[in-house]
Short mmCIF file of C-alpha atoms in Angstrom, two decimals:
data_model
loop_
_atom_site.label_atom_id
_atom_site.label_comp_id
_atom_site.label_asym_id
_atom_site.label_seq_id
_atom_site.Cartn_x
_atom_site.Cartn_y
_atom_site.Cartn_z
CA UNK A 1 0.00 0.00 0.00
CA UNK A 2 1.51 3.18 -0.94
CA UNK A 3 1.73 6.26 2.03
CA UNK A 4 0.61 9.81 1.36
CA UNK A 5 3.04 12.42 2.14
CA UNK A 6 1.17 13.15 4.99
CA UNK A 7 1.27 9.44 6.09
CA UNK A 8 5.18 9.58 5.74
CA UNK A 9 5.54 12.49 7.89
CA UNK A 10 3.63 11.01 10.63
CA UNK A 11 6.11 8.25 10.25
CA UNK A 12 8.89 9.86 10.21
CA UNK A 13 8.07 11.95 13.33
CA UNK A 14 7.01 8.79 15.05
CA UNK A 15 10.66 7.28 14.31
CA UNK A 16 12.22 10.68 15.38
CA UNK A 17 10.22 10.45 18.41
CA UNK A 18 11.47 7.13 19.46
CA UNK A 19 14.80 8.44 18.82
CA UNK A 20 14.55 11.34 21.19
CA UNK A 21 13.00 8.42 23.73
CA UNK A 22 16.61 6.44 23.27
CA UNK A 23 19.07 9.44 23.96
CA UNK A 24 16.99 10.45 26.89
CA UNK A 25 17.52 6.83 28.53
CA UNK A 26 21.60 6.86 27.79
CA UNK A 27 21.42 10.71 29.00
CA UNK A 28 22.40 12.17 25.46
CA UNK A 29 19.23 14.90 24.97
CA UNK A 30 19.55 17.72 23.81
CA UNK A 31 17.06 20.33 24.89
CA UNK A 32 18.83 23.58 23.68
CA UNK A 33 20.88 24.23 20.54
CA UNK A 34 24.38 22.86 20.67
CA UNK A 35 26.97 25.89 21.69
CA UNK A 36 27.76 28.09 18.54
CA UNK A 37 31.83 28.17 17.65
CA UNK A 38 33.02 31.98 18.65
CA UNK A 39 33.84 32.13 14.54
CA UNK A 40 30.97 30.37 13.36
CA UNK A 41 29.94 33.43 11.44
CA UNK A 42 32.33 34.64 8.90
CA UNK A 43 30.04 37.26 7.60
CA UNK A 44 29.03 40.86 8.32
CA UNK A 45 26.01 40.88 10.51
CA UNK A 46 24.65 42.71 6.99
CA UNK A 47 25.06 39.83 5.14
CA UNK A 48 21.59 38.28 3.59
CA UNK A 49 22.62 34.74 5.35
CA UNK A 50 24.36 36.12 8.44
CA UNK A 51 20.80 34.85 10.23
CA UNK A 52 21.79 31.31 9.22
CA UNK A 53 25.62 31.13 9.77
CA UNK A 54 25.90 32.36 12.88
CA UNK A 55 24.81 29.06 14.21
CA UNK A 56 27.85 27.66 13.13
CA UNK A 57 25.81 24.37 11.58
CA UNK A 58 27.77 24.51 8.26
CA UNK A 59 31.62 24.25 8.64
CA UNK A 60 34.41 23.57 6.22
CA UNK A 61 38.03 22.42 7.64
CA UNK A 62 41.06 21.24 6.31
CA UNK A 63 41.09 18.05 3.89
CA UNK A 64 40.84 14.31 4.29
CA UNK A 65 42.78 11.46 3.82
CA UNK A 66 42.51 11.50 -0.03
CA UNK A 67 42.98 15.48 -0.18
CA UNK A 68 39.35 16.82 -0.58
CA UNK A 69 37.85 19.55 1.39
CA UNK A 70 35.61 18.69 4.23
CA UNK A 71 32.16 20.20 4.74
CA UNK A 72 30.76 19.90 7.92
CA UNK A 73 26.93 20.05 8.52
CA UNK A 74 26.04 19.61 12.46
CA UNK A 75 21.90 18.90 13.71
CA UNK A 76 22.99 19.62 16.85
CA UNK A 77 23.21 23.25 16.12
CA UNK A 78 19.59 23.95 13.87
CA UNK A 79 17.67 26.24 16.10
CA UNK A 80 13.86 25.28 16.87
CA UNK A 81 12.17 25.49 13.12
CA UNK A 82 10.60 28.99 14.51
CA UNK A 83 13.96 30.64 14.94
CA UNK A 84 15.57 29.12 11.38
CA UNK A 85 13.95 29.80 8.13
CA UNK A 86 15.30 26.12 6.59
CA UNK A 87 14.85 27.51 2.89
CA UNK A 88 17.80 29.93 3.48
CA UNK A 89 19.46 27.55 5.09
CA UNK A 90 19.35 25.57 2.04
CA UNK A 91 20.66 28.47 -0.25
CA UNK A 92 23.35 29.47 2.34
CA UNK A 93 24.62 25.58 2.10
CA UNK A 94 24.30 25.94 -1.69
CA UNK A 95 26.49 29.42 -1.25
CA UNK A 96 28.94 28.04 0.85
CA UNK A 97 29.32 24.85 -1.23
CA UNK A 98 29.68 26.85 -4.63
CA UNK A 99 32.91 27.60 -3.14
CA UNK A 100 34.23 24.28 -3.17
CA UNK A 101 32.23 22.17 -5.84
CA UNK A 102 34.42 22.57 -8.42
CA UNK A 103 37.45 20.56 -6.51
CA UNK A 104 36.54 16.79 -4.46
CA UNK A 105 34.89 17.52 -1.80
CA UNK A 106 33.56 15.36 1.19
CA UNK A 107 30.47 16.00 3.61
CA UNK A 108 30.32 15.02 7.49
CA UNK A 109 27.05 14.83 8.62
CA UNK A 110 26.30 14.58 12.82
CA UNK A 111 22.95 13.43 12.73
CA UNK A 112 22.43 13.98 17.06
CA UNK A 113 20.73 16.52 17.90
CA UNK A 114 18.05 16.55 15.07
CA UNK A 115 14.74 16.82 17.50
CA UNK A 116 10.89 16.92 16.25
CA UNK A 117 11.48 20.94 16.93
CA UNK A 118 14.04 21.39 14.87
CA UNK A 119 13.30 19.14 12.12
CA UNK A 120 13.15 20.54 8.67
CA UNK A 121 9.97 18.66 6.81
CA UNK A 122 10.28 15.97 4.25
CA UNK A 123 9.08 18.02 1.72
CA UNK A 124 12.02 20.46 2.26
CA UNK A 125 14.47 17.65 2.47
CA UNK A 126 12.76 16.04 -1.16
CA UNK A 127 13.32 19.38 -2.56
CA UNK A 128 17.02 19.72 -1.34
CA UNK A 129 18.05 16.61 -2.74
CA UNK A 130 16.27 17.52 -5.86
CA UNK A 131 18.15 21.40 -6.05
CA UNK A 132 21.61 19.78 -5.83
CA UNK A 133 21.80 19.06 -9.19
CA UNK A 134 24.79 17.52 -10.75
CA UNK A 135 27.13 20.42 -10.10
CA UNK A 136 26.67 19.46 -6.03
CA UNK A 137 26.86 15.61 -6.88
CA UNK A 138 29.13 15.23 -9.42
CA UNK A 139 32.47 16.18 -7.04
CA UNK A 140 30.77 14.69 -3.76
CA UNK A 141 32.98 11.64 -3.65
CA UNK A 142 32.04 10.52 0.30
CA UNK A 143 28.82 11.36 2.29
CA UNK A 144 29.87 9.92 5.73
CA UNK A 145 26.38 9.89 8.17
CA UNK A 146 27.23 9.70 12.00
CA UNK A 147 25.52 8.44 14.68
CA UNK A 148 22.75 7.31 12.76
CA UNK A 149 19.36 5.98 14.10
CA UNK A 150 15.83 4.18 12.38
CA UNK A 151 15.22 7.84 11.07
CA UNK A 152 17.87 7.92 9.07
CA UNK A 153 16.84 4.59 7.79
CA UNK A 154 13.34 5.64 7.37
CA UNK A 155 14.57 8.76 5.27
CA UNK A 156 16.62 6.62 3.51
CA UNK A 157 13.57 3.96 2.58
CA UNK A 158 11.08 6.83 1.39
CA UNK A 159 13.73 8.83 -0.64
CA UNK A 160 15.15 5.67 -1.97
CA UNK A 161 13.44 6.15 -5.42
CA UNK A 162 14.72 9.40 -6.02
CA UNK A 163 18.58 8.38 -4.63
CA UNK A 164 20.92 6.80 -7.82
CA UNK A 165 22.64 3.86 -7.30
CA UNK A 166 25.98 5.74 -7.95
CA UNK A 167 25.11 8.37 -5.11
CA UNK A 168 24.09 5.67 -2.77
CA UNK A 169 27.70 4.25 -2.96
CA UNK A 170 28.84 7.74 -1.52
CA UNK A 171 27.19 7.05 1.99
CA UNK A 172 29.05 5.28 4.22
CA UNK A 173 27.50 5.02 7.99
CA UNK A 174 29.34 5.55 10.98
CA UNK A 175 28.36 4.59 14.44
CA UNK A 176 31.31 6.13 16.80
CA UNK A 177 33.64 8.73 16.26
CA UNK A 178 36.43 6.70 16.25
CA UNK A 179 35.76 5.12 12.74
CA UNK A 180 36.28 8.78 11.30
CA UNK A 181 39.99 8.39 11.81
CA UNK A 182 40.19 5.86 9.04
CA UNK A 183 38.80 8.36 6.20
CA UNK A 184 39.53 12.04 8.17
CA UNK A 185 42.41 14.34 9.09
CA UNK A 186 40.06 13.96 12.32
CA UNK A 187 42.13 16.40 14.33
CA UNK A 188 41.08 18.66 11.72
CA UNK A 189 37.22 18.18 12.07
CA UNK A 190 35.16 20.54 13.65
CA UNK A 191 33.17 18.46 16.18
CA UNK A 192 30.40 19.87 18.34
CA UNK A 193 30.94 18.98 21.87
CA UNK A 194 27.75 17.92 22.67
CA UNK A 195 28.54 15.18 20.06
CA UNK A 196 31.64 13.81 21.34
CA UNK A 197 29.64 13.49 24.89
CA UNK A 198 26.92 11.33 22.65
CA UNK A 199 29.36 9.14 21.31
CA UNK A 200 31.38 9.01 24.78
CA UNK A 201 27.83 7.98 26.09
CA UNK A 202 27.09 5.35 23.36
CA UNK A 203 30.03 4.11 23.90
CA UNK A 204 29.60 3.32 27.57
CA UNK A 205 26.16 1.68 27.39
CA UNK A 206 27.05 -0.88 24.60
CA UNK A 207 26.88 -3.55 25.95
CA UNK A 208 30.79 -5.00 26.25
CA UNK A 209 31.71 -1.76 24.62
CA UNK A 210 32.69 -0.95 21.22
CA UNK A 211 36.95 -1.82 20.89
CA UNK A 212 38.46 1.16 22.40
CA UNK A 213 40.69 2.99 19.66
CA UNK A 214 44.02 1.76 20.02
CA UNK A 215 46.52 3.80 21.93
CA UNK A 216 49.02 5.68 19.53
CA UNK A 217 52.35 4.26 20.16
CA UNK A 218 55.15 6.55 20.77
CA UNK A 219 56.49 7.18 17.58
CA UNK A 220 59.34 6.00 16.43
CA UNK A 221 62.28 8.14 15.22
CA UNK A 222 62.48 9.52 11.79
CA UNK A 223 64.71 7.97 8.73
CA UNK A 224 67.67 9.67 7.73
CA UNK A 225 65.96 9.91 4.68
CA UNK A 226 62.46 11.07 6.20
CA UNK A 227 60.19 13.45 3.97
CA UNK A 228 56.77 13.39 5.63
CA UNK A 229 55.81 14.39 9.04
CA UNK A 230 59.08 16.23 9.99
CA UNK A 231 60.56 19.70 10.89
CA UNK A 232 62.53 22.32 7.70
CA UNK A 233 65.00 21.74 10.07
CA UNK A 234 64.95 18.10 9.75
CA UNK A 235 64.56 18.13 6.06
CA UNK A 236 68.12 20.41 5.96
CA UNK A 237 70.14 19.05 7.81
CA UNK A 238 69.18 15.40 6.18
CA UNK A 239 69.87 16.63 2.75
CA UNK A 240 73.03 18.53 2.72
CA UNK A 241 71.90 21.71 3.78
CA UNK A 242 69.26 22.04 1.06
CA UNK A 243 66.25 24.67 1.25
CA UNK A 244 64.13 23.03 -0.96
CA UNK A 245 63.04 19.24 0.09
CA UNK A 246 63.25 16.63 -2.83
CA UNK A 247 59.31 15.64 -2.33
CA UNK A 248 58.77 19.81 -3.09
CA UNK A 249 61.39 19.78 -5.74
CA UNK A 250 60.01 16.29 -7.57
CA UNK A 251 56.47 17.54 -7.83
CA UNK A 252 57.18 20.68 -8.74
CA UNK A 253 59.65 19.79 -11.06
CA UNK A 254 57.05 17.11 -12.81
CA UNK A 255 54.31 19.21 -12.72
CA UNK A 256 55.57 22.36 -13.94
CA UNK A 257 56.58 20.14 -17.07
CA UNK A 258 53.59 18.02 -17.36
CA UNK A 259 50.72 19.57 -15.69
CA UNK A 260 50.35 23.17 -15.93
CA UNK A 261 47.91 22.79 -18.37
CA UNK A 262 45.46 20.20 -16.55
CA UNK A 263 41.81 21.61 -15.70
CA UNK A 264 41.35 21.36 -12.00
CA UNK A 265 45.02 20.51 -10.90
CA UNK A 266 45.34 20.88 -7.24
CA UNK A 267 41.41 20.36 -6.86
CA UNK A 268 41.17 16.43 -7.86
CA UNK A 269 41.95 13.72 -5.26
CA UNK A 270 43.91 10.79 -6.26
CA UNK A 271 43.91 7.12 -5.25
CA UNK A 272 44.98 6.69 -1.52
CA UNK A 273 46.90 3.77 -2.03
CA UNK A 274 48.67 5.46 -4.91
CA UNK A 275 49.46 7.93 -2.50
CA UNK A 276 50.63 6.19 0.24
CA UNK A 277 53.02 4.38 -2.25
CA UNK A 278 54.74 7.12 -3.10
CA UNK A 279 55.10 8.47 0.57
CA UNK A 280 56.86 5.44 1.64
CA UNK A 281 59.43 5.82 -1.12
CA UNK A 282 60.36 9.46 -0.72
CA UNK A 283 60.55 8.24 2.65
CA UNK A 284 62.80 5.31 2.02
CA UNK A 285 64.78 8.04 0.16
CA UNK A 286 63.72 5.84 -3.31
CA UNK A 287 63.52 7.36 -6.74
CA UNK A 288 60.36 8.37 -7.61
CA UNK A 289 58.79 8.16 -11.46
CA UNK A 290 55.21 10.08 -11.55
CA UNK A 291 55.29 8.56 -15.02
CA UNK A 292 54.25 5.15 -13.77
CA UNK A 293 51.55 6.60 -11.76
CA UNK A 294 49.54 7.65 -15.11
CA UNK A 295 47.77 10.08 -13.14
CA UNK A 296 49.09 13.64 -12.99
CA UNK A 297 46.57 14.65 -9.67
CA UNK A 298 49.14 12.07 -7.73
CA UNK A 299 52.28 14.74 -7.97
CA UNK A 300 49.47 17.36 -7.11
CA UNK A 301 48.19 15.56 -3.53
CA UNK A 302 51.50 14.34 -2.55
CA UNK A 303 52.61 18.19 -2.62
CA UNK A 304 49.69 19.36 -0.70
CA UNK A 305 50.16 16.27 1.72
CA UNK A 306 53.89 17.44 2.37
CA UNK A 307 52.41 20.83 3.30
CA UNK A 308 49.43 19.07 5.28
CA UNK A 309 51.75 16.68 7.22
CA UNK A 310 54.51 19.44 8.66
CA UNK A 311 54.93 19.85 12.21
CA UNK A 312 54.10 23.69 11.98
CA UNK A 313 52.67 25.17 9.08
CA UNK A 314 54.86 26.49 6.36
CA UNK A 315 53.57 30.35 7.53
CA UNK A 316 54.73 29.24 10.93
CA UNK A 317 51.87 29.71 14.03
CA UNK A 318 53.48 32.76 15.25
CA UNK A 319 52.44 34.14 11.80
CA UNK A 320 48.49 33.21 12.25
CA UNK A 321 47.07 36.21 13.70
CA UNK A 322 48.60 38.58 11.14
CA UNK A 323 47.48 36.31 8.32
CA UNK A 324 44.29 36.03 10.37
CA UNK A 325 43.90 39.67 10.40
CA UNK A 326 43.86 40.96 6.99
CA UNK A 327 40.11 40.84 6.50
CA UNK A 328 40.37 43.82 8.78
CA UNK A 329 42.69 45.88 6.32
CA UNK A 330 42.18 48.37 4.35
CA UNK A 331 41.92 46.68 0.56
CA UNK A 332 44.64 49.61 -0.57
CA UNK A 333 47.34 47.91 2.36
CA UNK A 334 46.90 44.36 2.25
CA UNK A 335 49.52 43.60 -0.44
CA UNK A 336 51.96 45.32 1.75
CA UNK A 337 51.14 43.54 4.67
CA UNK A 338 51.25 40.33 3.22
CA UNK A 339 54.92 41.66 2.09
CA UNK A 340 56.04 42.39 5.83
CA UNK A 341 54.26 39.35 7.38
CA UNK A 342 56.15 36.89 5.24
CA UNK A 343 59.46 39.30 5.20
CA UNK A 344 59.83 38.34 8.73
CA UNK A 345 59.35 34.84 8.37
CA UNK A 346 62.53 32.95 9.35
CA UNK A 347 65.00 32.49 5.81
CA UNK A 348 64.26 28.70 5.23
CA UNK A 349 60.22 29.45 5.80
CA UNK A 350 60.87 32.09 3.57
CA UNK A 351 62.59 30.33 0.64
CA UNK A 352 60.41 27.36 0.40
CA UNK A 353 57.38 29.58 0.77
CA UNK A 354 58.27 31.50 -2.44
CA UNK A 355 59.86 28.73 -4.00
CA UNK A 356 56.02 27.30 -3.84
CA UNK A 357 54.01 30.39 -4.65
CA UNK A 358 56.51 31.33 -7.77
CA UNK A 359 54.77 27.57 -9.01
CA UNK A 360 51.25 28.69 -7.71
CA UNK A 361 51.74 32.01 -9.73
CA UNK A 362 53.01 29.91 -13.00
CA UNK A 363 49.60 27.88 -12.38
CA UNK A 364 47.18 30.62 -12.22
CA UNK A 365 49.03 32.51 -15.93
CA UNK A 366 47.82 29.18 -17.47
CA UNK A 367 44.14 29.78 -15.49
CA UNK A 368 42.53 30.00 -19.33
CA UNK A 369 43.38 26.12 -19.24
CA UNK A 370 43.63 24.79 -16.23
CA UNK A 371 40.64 27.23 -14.32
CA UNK A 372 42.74 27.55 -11.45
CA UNK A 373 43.08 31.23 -10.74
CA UNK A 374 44.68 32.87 -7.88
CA UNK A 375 41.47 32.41 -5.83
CA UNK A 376 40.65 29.37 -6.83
CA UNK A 377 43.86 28.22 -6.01
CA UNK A 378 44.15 29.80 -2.77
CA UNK A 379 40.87 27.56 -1.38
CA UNK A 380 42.86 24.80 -2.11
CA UNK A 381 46.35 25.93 -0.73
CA UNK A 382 44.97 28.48 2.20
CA UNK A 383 44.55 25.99 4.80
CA UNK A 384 47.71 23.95 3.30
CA UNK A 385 50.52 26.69 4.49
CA UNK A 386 48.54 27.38 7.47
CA UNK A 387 46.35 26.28 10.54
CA UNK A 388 45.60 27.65 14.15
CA UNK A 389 48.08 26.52 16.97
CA UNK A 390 44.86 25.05 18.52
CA UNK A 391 41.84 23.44 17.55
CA UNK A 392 40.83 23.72 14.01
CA UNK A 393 39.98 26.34 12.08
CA UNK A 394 36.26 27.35 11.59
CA UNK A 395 34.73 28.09 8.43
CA UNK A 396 34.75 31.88 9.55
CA UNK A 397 39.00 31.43 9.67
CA UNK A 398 39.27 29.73 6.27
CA UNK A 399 38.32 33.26 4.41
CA UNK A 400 40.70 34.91 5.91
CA UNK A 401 43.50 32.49 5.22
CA UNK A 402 42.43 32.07 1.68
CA UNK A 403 42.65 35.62 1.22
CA UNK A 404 46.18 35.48 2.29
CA UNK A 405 47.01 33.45 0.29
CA UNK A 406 45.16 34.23 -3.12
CA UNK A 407 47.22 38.24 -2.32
CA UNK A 408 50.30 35.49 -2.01
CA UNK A 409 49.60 34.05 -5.95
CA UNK A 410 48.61 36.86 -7.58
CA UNK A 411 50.73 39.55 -6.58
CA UNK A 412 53.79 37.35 -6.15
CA UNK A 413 56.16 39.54 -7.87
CA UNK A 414 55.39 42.37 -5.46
CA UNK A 415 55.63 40.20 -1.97
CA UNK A 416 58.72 38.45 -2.73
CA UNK A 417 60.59 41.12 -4.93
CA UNK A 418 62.78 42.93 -2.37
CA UNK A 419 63.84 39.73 0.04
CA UNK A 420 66.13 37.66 -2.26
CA UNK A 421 68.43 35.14 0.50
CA UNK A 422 71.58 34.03 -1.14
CA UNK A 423 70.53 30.57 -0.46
CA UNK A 424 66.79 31.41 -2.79
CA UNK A 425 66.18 28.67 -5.15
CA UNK A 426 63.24 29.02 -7.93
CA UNK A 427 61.68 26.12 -9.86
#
C-alpha cells in the first residue's frame, strides 16, 4: 500500500520520536541548541545569510585522507524550526558549497541533535536533494552519516526512489567517532561537543563496549631519509643543507613540465593507495617516477600532503594572527602587509614559501586552461601553508587564510621582490 506524504511524515516523526525516547535513557538529549563556535559566522552581521551562519551548523576544515575539502553540517546546532527559516538555510549551504564544488569535496554529517522541533519537513528535504543538481553531486565523492538511528533509515527507505545507485555508494554510515579516523584528518574536524559526549555515552552503554581505539604508540624516530611528518630543520640538515626538500622539488619539477595545463590541478583527489606508495618511497629516500603513476593529480596531492603533514605550518603559528587579520585591512594595504608578514618569516620558511608560490603564480598565468586562478587556487592551498596553533579552524578562519594566500599568488612579484636570500632557489 503506498503512504501519502502526509502518512510519511507522521512516520517519520514517530521514528524521530522514538529516537529522542533512546538518547533520553543513555542521557544524550539535547534540549537547547548545541553551543555556537566563537567564529561560526564569517560574515558581516549585513550579510543576507548572516541569520543562518551564525549558528555555526555549516563548517568547512582542512582536507581528508585522499585530499578533498571537508564540509561539515552539524543537527545539533539547527535552532527550533521557529527561529531558522530552513529555505535559506538551504541556499546558504548551496552558497557556501559553490565555493568548493568545483574541486573533491567530502560531507560530514552529525545526525544527534536533530529533535521533532528542529526538524526541517520531508518536503524540504525532497526538494534539497532535488536542487543539488549535478554540479553538487558530481564532485561529492564521500557522504559519511554519523551516529545514525531508524530515522535515518526511514529517510533513507522513502527517498530511496529518487537516490541513484551511484550516489548511494557515496554514503558510508558511521556509528562512533572513532571510525572517522580511518577516512579524516580527524584532528582537523570541527566536532560539536555535545557530540563527542553522545558518542562518549554510546560508547559506555554498549553492551561489552565498542573496541576502544588503540593507543598511539610513541612514535618512532624519523629515517635519515624522512620526507613526511618532519621539521625544515629536519629536512636540511638530512639533505646537505638544502632549502628546498626533494618531495617539493620532484612535484614541482614534474608538474611544472607536465601539468600546468590540466583543468582542476590541485582540486582532484587521487587514489589513496597510490598515495601512500609514493610516501613510503620518498621516505625510504627511493627514486620516484610520476610517469608510472599515469595520473598527474598524484604529484598534485602528494605536494599538498607534504604541506598538510609538517609539524608547523609552512607560515609558521606565530604568523596566524597577522594572516588572520587581513580581512580587517584596508583593501589599498593588504599587499603590503602580506609583504612584511612573510618578510619576517625565518630564511628557510621564507625560501620554500616562495619557492612554492613562484609555481602557484606559473599555475594561475595558465588559469585560461587549467581554471585555477589565484582564488581558486588559494581555497585549495589556504589551509595547506597554514592552521591555528589550537583546535581547528572554523569556516569563519578559512576566508581569511584564503585571502592570504590568493594576495600570495597573484601579486607574487610584489611580496617576494625585495627579500632575495643568497641561499633562494626558484623552480
Amino acid at each position: 500500500m503506498m503512504l501519502s506524504g502526509i502518512d510519511l511524515e507522521q512516520l517519520a516523526e514517530i521514528e524521530l520520536q522514538k529516537d529522542e525516547e533512546e538518547q533520553k535513557s543513555v542521557g544524550g538529549s539535547l534540549s537547547t541548541p548545541a553551543s555556537v563556535p566563537r567564529e561560526a559566522s564569517y560574515l558581516d552581521i549585513n550579510h543576507p545569510y548572516y541569520d543562518v551562519a551564525r549558528h555555526g551548523i555549516i563548517q568547512v576544515t582542512g582536507d581528508d585522507n585522499y585530499g578533498r575539502k571537508l564540509v561539515v553540517f552539524s543537527c545539533c546546532r539547527m535552532p527550533p524550526s521557529h527561529q531558522l527559516n530552513h529555505q535559506k538555510l538551504l541556499e546558504y549551504l548551496k552558497y557556501t558549497l559553490d565555493q568548493y564544488v568545483e574541486s573533491d569535496y567530502t560531507v560530514v554529517y552529525f545526525h544527534f541533535g536533530l529533535r521533532s522541533i528542529n526538524k526541517p519537513s520531508l518536503k524540504w528535504l525532497q526538494r534539497a536533494y532535488k536542487e543539488f543538481d549535478r554540479k553538487y553531486k558530481k564532485n561529492l565523492k564521500a557522504l559519511y552519516v554519523v551516529h545514525p538511528t531508524n530515522f535515518i533509515k526511514i529517510l533513507w527507505n522513502i527517498f530511496k526512489p529518487l537516490i541513484s545507485h551511484k550516489f548511494g555508494k557515496k554514503v558510508t554510515y558511521v556509528n562512533y567517532l572513532s571510525e572517522l579516523r580511518d577516512h579524516l584528518n580527524y584532528d582537523q574536524l570541527v566536532i560539536p561537543p555535545e557530540v563527542i559526549r553522545h558518542d562518549d555515552k554510546l560508547r559506555a552503554t554498549q553492551k561489552g563496549g565498542p573496541p576502544l581505539p588503540a593507543k598511539t604508540p610513541p612514535p618512532r624516530p624519523p629515517l635519515p631519509t624522512q620526507q613526511f611528518g618532519v621539521t625544515l630543520q629536519y629536512l636540511k640538515d638530512k639533505n646537505q643543507g638544502a632549502l628546498i626538500p626533494p618531495v617539493v622539488k620532484g612535484t614541482v619539477s614534474y608538474l611544472k613540465l607536465k601539468g600546468l595545463q590540466t583543468e582542476g590541478l590541485f582540486r582532484r583527489s587521487a587514489r589513496v593507495q597510490a598515495i601512500k606508495e609514493i610516501q613510503k618511497l620518498y621516505n625510504l629516500g627511493k627514486p620516484v617516477n610520476y610517469d608510472d603513476c599515469d595520473d598527474i593529480h598524484v604529484p598534485a596531492v602528494i605536494l599538498k600532503t607534504f604541506l598538510r603533514e609538517l609539524p608547523e605550518p609552512l607560515l609558521t603559528y606565530d604568523l596566524y594572527e597577522q594572516v588572520h587579520s587581513i580581512a580587517s585591512v584596508e583593501s589599498s594595504l593588504r599587499v603590503s602587509h602580506c609583504k612584511m608578514s612573510v618578510e619576517s618569516l625565518p630564511e628557510h620558511n621564507y625560501v620554500l614559501l616562495k619557492y612554492l608560490t613562484c609555481f602557484l603564480h606559473m599555475v594561475s598565468q595558465e588559469s585560461i586552461h587549467n581554471k585555477m586562478t589565484p582564488f581558486n587556487l588559494a581555497c585549495v592551498f589556504g589551509l595547506n601553508l597554514i592552521w591555528p596553533p589550537r583546535g581547528t579552524a572554523s569556516l569563519g578562519a578559512l576566508m581569511p587564510l584564503n585571502m592570504f594566500t590568493e594576495l600570495l599568488i597573484e601579486h607574487y612579484s610584489k611580496i617576494f621582490g625585495s627579500r632575495t636570500p643568497p641561499s633562494e632557489v626558484l623552480p
